[in-house]
PDB file of C-alpha atoms in Angstrom:
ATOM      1  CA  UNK A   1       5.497  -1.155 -21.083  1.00  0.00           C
ATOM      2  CA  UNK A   2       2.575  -0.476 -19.036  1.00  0.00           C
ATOM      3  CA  UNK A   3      -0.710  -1.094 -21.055  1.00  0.00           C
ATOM      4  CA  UNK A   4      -4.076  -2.653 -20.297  1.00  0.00           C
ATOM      5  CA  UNK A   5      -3.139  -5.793 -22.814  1.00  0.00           C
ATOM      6  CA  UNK A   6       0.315  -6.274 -21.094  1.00  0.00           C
ATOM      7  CA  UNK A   7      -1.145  -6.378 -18.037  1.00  0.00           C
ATOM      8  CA  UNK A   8      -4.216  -8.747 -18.910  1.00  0.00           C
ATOM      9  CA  UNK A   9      -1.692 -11.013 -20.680  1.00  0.00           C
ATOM     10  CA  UNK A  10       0.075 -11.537 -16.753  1.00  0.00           C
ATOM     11  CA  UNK A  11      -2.909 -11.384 -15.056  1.00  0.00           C
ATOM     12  CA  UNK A  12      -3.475 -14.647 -13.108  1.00  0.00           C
ATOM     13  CA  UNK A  13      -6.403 -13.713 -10.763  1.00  0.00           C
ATOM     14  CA  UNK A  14      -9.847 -14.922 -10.199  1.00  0.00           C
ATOM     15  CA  UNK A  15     -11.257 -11.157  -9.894  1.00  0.00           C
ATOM     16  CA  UNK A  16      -8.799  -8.474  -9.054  1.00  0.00           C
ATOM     17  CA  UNK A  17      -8.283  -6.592 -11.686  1.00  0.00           C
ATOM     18  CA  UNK A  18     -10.341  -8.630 -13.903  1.00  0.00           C
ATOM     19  CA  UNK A  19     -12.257  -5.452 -14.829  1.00  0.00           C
ATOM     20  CA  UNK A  20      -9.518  -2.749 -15.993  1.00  0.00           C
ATOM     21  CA  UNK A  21      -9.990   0.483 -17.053  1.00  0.00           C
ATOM     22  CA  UNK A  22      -6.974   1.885 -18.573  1.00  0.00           C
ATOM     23  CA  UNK A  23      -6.102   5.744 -19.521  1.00  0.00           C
ATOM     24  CA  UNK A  24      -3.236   7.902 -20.388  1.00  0.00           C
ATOM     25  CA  UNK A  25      -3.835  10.141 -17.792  1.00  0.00           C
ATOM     26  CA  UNK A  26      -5.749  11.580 -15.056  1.00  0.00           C
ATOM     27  CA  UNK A  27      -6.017  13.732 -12.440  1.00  0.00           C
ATOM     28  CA  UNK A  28      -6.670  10.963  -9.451  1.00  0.00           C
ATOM     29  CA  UNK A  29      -7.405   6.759  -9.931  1.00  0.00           C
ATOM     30  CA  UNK A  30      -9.022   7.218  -6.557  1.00  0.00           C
ATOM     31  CA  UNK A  31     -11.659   9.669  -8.355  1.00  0.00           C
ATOM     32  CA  UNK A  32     -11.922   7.991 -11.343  1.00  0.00           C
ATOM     33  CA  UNK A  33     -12.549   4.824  -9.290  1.00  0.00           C
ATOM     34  CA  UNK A  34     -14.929   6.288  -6.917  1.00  0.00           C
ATOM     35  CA  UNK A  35     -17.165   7.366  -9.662  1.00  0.00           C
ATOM     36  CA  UNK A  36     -17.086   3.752 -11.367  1.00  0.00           C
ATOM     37  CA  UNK A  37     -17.956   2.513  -8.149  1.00  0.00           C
ATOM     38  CA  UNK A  38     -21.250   5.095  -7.884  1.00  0.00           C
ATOM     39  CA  UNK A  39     -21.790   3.667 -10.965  1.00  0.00           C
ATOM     40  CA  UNK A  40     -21.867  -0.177 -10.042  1.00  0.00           C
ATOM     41  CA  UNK A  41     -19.083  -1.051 -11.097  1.00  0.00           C
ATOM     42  CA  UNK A  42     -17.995  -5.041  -9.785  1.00  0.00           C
ATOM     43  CA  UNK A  43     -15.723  -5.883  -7.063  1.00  0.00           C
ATOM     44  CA  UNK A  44     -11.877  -6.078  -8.118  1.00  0.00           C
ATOM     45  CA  UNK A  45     -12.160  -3.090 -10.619  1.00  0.00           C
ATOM     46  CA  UNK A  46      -8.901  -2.099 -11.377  1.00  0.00           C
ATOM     47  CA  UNK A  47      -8.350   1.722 -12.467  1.00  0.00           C
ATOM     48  CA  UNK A  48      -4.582   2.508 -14.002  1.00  0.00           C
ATOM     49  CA  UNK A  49      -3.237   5.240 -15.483  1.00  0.00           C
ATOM     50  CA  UNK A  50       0.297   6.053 -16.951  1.00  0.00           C
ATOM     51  CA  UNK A  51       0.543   9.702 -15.754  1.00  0.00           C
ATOM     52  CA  UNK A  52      -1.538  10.439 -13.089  1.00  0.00           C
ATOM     53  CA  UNK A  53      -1.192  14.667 -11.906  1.00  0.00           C
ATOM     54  CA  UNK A  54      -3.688  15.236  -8.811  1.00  0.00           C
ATOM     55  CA  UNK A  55      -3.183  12.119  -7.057  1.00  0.00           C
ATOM     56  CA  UNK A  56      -3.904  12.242  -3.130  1.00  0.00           C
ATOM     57  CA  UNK A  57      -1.357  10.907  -0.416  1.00  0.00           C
ATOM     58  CA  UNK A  58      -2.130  10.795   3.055  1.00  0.00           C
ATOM     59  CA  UNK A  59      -2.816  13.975   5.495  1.00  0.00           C
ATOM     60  CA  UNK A  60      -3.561  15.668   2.326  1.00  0.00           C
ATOM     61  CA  UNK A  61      -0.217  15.318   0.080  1.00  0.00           C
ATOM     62  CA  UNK A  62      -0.269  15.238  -3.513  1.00  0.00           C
ATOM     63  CA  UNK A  63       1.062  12.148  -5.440  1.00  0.00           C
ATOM     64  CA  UNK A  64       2.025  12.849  -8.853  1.00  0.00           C
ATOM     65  CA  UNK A  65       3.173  10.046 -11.376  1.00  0.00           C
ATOM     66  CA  UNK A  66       5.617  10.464 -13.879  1.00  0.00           C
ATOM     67  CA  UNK A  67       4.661   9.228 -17.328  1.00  0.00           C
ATOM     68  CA  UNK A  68       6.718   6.231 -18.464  1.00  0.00           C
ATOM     69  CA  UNK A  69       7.942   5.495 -15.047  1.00  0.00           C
ATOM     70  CA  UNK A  70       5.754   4.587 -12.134  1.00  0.00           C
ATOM     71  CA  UNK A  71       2.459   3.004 -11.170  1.00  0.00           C
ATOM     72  CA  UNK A  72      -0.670   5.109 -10.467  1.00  0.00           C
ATOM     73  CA  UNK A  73      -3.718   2.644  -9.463  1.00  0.00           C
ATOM     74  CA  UNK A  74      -7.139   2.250  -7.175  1.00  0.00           C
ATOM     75  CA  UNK A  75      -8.969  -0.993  -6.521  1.00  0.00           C
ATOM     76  CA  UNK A  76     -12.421  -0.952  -5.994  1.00  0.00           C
ATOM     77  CA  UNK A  77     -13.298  -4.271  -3.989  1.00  0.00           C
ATOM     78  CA  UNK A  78     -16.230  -4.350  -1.879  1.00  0.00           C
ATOM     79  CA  UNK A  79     -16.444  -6.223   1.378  1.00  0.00           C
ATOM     80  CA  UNK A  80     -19.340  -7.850   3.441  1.00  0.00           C
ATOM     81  CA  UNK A  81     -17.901  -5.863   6.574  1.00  0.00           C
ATOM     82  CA  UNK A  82     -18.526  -3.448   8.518  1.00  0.00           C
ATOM     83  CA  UNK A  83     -17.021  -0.109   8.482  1.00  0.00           C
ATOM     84  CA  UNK A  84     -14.669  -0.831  11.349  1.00  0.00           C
ATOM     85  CA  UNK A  85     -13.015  -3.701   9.986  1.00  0.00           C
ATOM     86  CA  UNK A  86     -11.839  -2.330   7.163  1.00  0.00           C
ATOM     87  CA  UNK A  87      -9.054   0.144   8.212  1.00  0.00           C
ATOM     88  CA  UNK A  88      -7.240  -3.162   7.600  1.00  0.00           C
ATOM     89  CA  UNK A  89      -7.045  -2.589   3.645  1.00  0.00           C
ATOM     90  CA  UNK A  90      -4.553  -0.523   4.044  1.00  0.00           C
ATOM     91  CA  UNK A  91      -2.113  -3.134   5.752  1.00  0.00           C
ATOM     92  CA  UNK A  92      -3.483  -5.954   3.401  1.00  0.00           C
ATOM     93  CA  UNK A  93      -2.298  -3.895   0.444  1.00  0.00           C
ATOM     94  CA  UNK A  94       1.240  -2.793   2.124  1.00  0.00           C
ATOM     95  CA  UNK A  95       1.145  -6.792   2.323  1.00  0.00           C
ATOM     96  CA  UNK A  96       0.503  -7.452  -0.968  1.00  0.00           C
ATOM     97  CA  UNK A  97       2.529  -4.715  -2.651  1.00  0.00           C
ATOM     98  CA  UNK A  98       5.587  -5.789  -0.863  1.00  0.00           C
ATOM     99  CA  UNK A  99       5.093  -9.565  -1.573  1.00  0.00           C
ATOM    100  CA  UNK A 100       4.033  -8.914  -5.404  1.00  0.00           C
ATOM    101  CA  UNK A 101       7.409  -6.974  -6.014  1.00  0.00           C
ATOM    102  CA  UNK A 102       9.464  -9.194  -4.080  1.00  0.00           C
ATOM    103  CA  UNK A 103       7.689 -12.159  -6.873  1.00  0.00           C
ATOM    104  CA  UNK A 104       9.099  -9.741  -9.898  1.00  0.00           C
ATOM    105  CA  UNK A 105      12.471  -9.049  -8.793  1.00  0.00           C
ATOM    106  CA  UNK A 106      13.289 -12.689  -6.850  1.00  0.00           C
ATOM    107  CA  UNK A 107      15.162 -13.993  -9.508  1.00  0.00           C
ATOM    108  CA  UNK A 108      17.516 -11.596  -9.508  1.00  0.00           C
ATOM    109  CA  UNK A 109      20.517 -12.902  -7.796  1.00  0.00           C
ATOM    110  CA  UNK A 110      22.036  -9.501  -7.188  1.00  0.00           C
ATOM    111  CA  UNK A 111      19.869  -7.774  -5.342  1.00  0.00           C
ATOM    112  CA  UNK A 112      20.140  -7.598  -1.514  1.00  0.00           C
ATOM    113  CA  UNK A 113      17.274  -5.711  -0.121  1.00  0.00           C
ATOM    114  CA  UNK A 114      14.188  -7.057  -0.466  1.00  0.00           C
ATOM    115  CA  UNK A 115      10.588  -4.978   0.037  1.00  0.00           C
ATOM    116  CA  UNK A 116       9.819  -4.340   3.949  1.00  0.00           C
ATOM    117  CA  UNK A 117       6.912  -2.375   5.195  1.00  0.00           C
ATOM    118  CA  UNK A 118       6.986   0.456   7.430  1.00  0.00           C
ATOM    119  CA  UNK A 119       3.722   0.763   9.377  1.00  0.00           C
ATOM    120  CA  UNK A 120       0.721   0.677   8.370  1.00  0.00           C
ATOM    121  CA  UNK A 121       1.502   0.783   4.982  1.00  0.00           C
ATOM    122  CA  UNK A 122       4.269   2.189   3.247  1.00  0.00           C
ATOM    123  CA  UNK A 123       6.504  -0.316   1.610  1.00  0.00           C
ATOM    124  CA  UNK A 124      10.059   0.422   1.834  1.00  0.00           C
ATOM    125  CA  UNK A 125      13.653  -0.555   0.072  1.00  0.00           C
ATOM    126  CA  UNK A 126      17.215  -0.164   1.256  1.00  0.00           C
ATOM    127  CA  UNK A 127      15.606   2.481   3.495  1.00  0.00           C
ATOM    128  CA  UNK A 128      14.039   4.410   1.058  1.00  0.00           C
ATOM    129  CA  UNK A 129       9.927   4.829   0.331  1.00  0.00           C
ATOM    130  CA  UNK A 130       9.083   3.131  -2.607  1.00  0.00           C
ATOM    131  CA  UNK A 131       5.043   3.283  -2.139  1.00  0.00           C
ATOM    132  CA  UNK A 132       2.089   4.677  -1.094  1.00  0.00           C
ATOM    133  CA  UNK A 133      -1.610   3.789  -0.327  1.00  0.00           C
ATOM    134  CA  UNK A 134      -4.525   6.162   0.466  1.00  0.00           C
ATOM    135  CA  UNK A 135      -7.799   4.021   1.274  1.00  0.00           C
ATOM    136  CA  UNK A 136     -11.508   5.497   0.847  1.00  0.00           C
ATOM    137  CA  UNK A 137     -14.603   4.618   2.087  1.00  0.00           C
ATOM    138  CA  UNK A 138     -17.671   5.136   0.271  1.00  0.00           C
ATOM    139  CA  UNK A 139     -21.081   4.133   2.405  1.00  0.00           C
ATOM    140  CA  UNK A 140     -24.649   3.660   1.518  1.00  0.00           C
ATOM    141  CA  UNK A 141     -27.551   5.738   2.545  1.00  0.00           C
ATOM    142  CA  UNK A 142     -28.422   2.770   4.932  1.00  0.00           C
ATOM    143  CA  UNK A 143     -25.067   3.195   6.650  1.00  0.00           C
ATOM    144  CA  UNK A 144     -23.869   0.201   4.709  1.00  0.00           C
ATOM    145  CA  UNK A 145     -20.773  -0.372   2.829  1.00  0.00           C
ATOM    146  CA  UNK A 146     -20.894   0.632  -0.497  1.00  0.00           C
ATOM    147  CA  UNK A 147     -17.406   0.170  -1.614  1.00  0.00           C
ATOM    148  CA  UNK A 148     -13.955   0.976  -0.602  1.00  0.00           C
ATOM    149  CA  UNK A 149     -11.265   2.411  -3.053  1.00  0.00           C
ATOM    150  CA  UNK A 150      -7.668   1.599  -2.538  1.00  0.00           C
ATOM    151  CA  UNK A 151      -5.372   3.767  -4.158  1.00  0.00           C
ATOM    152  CA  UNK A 152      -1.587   2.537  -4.848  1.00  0.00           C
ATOM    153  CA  UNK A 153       1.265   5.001  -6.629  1.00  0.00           C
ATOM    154  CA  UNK A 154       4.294   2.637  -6.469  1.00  0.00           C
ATOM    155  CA  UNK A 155       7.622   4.899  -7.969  1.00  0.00           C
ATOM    156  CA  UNK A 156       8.966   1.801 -10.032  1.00  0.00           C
ATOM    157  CA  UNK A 157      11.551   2.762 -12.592  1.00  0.00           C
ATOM    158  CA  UNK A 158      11.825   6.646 -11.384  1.00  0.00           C
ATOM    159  CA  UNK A 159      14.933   8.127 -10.878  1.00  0.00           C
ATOM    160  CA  UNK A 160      15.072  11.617 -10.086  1.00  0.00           C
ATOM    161  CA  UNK A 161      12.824  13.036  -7.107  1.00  0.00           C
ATOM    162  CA  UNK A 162      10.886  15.975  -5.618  1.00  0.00           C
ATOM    163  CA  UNK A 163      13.635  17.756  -3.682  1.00  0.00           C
ATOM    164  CA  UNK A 164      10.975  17.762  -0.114  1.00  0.00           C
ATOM    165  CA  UNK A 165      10.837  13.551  -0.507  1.00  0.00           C
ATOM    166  CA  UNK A 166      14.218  12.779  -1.943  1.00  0.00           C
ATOM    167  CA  UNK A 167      15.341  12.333   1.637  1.00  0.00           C
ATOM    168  CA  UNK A 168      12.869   9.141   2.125  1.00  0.00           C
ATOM    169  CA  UNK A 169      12.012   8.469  -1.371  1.00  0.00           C
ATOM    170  CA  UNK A 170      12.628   5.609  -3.750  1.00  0.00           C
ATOM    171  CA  UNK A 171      11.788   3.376  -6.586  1.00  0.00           C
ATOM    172  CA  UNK A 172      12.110  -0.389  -7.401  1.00  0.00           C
ATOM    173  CA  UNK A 173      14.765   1.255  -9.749  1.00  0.00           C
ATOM    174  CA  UNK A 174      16.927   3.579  -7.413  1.00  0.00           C
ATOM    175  CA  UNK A 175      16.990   0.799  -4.311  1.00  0.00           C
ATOM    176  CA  UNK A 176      18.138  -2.295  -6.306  1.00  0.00           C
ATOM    177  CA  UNK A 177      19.424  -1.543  -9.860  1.00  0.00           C
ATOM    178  CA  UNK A 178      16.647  -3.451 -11.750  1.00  0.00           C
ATOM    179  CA  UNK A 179      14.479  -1.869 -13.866  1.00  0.00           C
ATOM    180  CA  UNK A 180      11.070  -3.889 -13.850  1.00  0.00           C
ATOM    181  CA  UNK A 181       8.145  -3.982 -16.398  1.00  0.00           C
ATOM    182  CA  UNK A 182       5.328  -1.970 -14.847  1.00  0.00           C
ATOM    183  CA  UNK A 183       2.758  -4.123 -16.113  1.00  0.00           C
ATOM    184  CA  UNK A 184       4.422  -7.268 -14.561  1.00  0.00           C
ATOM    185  CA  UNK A 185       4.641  -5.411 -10.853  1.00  0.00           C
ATOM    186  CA  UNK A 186       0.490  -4.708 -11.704  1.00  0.00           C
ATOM    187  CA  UNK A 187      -0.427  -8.521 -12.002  1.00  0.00           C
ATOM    188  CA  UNK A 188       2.130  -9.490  -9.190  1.00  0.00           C
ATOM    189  CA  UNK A 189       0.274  -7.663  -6.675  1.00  0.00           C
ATOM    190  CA  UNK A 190      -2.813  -7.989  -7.859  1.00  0.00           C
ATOM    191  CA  UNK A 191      -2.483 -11.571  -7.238  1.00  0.00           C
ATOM    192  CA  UNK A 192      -1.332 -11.280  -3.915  1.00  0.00           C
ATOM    193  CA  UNK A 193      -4.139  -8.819  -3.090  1.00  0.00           C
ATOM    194  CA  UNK A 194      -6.843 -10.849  -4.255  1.00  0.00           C
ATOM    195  CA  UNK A 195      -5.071 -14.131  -1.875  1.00  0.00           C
ATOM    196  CA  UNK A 196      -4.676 -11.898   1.062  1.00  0.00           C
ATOM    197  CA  UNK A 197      -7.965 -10.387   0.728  1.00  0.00           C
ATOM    198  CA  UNK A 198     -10.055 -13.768   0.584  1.00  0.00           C
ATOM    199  CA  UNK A 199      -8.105 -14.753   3.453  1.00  0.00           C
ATOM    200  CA  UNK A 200      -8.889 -12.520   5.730  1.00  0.00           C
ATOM    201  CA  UNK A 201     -12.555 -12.466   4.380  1.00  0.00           C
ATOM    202  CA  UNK A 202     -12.697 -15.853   6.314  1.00  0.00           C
ATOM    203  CA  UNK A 203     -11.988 -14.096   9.662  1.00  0.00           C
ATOM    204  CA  UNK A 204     -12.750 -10.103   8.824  1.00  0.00           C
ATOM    205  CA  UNK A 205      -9.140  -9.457  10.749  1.00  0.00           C
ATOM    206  CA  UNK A 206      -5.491 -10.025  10.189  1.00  0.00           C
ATOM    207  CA  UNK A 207      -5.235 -13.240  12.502  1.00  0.00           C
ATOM    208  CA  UNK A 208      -3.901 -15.116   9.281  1.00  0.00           C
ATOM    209  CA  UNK A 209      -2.149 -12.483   7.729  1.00  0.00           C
ATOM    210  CA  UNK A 210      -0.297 -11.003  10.783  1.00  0.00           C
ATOM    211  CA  UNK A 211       2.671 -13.279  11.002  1.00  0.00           C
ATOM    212  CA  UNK A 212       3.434 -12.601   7.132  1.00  0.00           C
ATOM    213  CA  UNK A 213       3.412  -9.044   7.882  1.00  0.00           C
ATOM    214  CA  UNK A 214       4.841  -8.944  11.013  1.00  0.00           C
ATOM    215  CA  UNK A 215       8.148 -10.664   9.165  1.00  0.00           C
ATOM    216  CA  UNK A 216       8.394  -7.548   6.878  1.00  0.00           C
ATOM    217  CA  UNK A 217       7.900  -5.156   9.741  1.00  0.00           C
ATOM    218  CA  UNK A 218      11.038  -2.588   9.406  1.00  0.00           C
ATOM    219  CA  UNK A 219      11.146  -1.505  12.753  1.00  0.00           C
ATOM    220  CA  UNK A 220       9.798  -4.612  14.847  1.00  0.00           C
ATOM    221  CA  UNK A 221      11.907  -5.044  17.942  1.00  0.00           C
ATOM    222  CA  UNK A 222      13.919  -1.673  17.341  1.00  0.00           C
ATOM    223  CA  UNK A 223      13.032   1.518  18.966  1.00  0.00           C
ATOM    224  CA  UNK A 224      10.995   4.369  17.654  1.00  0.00           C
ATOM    225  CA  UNK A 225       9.911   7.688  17.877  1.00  0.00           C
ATOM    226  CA  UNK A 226       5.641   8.414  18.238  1.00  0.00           C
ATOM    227  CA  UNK A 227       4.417  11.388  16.624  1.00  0.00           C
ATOM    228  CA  UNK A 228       1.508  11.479  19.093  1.00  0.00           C
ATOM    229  CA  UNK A 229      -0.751  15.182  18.705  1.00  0.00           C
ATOM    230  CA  UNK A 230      -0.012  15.432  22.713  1.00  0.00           C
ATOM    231  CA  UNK A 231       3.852  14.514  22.379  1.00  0.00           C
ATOM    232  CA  UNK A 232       6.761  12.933  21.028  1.00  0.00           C
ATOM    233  CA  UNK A 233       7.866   9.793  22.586  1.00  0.00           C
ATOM    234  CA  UNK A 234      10.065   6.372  22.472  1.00  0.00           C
ATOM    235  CA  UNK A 235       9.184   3.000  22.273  1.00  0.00           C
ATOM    236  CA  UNK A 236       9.887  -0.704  20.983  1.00  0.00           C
ATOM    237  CA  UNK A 237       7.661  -1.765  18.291  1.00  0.00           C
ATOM    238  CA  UNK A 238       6.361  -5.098  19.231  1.00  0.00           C
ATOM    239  CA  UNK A 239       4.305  -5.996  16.259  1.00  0.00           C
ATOM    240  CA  UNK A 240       0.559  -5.831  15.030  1.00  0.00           C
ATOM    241  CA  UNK A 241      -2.700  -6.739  16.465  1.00  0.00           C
ATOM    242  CA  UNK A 242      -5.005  -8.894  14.329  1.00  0.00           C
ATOM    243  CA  UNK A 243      -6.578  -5.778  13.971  1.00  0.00           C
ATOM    244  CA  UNK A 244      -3.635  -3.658  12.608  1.00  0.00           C
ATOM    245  CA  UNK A 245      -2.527  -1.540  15.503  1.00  0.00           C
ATOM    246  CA  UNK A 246       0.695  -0.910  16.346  1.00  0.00           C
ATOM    247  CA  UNK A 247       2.096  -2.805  19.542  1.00  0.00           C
ATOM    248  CA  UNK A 248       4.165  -1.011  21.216  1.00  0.00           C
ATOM    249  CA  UNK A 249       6.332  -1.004  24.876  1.00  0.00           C
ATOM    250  CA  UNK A 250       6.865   1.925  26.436  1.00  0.00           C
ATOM    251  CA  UNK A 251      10.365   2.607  28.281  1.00  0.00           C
ATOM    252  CA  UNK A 252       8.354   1.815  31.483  1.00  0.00           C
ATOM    253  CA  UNK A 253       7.342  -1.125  30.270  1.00  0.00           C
ATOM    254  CA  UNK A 254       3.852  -0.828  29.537  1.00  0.00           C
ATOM    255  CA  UNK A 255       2.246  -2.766  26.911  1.00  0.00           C
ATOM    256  CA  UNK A 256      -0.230   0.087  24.698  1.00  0.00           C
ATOM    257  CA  UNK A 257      -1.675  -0.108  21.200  1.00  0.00           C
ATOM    258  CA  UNK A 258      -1.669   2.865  18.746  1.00  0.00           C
ATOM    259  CA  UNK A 259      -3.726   2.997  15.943  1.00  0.00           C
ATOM    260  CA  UNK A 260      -2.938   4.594  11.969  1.00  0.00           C
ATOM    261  CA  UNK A 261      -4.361   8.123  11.850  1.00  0.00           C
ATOM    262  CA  UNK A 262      -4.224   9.236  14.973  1.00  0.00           C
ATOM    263  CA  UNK A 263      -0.259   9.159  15.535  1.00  0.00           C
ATOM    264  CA  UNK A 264       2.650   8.679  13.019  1.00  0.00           C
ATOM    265  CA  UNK A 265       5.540   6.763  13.481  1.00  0.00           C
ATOM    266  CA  UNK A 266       9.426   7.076  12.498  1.00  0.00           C
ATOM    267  CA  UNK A 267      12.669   5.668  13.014  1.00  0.00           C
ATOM    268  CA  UNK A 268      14.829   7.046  16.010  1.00  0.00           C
ATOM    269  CA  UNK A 269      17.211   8.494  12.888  1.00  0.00           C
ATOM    270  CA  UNK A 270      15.493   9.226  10.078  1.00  0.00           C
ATOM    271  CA  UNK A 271      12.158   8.056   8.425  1.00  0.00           C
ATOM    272  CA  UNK A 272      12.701   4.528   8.802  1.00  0.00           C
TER     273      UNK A 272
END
């Protein structure tokens, strides 16, 4: 059951999450957060809501949650960095939402397919999308960080979908068979968020992250298709930068980086 004292009572974190504000529903976490944050609230506020109905995705989607079933959240944490080091939060979350439901479900000897991440962000199972992240950030007047909100809908226990996503879309549920306490997935990445953030506080890029990423990269080695505004193309995914672009070799075998929001990428047959 998903609750604010089931949660707290599995919470094993230093900060994240530490301040929770719990409701039965809203229209977006990432809204509700960004007010708190106007408001002062600390680093590591955690918003989560049962049923959430206006939720953004990226390139404007909507991300609804059903009641009972997933996980609708947003993180407020708020960095000493500047503003171009922190298109990284997105990657440190894919990180940490793939490692904290891989922590839930590990004992379970049946299961086969464990969380990978499709880049930059989306975590995926047996093929299928099983989350989504949409990152904001909120600056000063003084062009300084305020704070940056990282919303997280993870489909957890769902099992019948939208007929436009069905084709890529998952839950922990649908992918392995194991139906997982929602409150128990919360604290399990909420650990590994707050970990993975203070590391790469020490260096402000993904130099210590990158090979724990890099080893859940879906398509790393394999061929795929760029979605580039100027043209559709092929390449072999190479791996990450320590600043979270996409490495990629071209069939002529040139060496380029692309970065997340200004080309999408998919698998040579399908999303993946």
């Amino acid at each position: 059951m998903l609750s604010a004292e089931n949660i707290k009572g599995q919470l094993h974190t230093r900060w994240a999450a530490c301040n929770l504000v719990y409701k039965e529903e809203t229209g977006s976490t990432n809204d509700d957060a960004a007010l708190l944050a106007k408001e002062g609230a600390p680093h590591g506020t955690l918003v989560i809501v049962d049923r959430q109905s206006a939720g953004r995705g990226t390139r404007g989607r909507v991300w609804e949650t059903q009641e009972g079933s997933n996980v609708a959240m947003s993180l407020i944490v708020r960095p000493d960095a500047t503003p171009d080091k922190l298109s990284m939060m997105t990657l440190i979350m894919g990180l940490s939402v793939a490692q904290g439901i891989e922590d839930v479900i590990l004992d379970n000897e049946d299961i086969l397919d464990f969380p990978q991440i499709k880049w930059p962000n989306d975590v995926i199972i047996a093929g299928k999308k099983i989350c989504g992240i949409l990152t904001e950030l909120h600056m000063n007047n003084d062009n300084t960080v305020s704070d940056v909100v990282i919303g997280v809908g993870i489909n957890v226990n769902m099992t019948v979908f939208p007929d436009d996503i069905k084709g890529i879309a998952g839950s922990i549920y649908s992918q392995t068979g194991y139906k997982v306490d929602r409150s128990a997935v919360v604290a399990a990445v909420m650990k590994r968020f707050e970990g993975n953030f203070d590391t790469y506080m020490k260096s402000f890029d993904l130099s210590l992250l990158k090979d724990e990423y890099e080893e859940r990269l879906i398509n790393k080695d394999k061929t795929v298709k760029i979605l580039d505004p100027a043209g559709e193309y092929e390449a072999t995914a190479k791996g990450i930068t320590i600043g979270g672009a996409l490495i990629i070799e071209k069939e002529d075998g040139s060496i380029s980086e692309i970065n997340a929001g200004e080309v999408s990428v998919r698998g040579i047959y399908g999303y993946v």
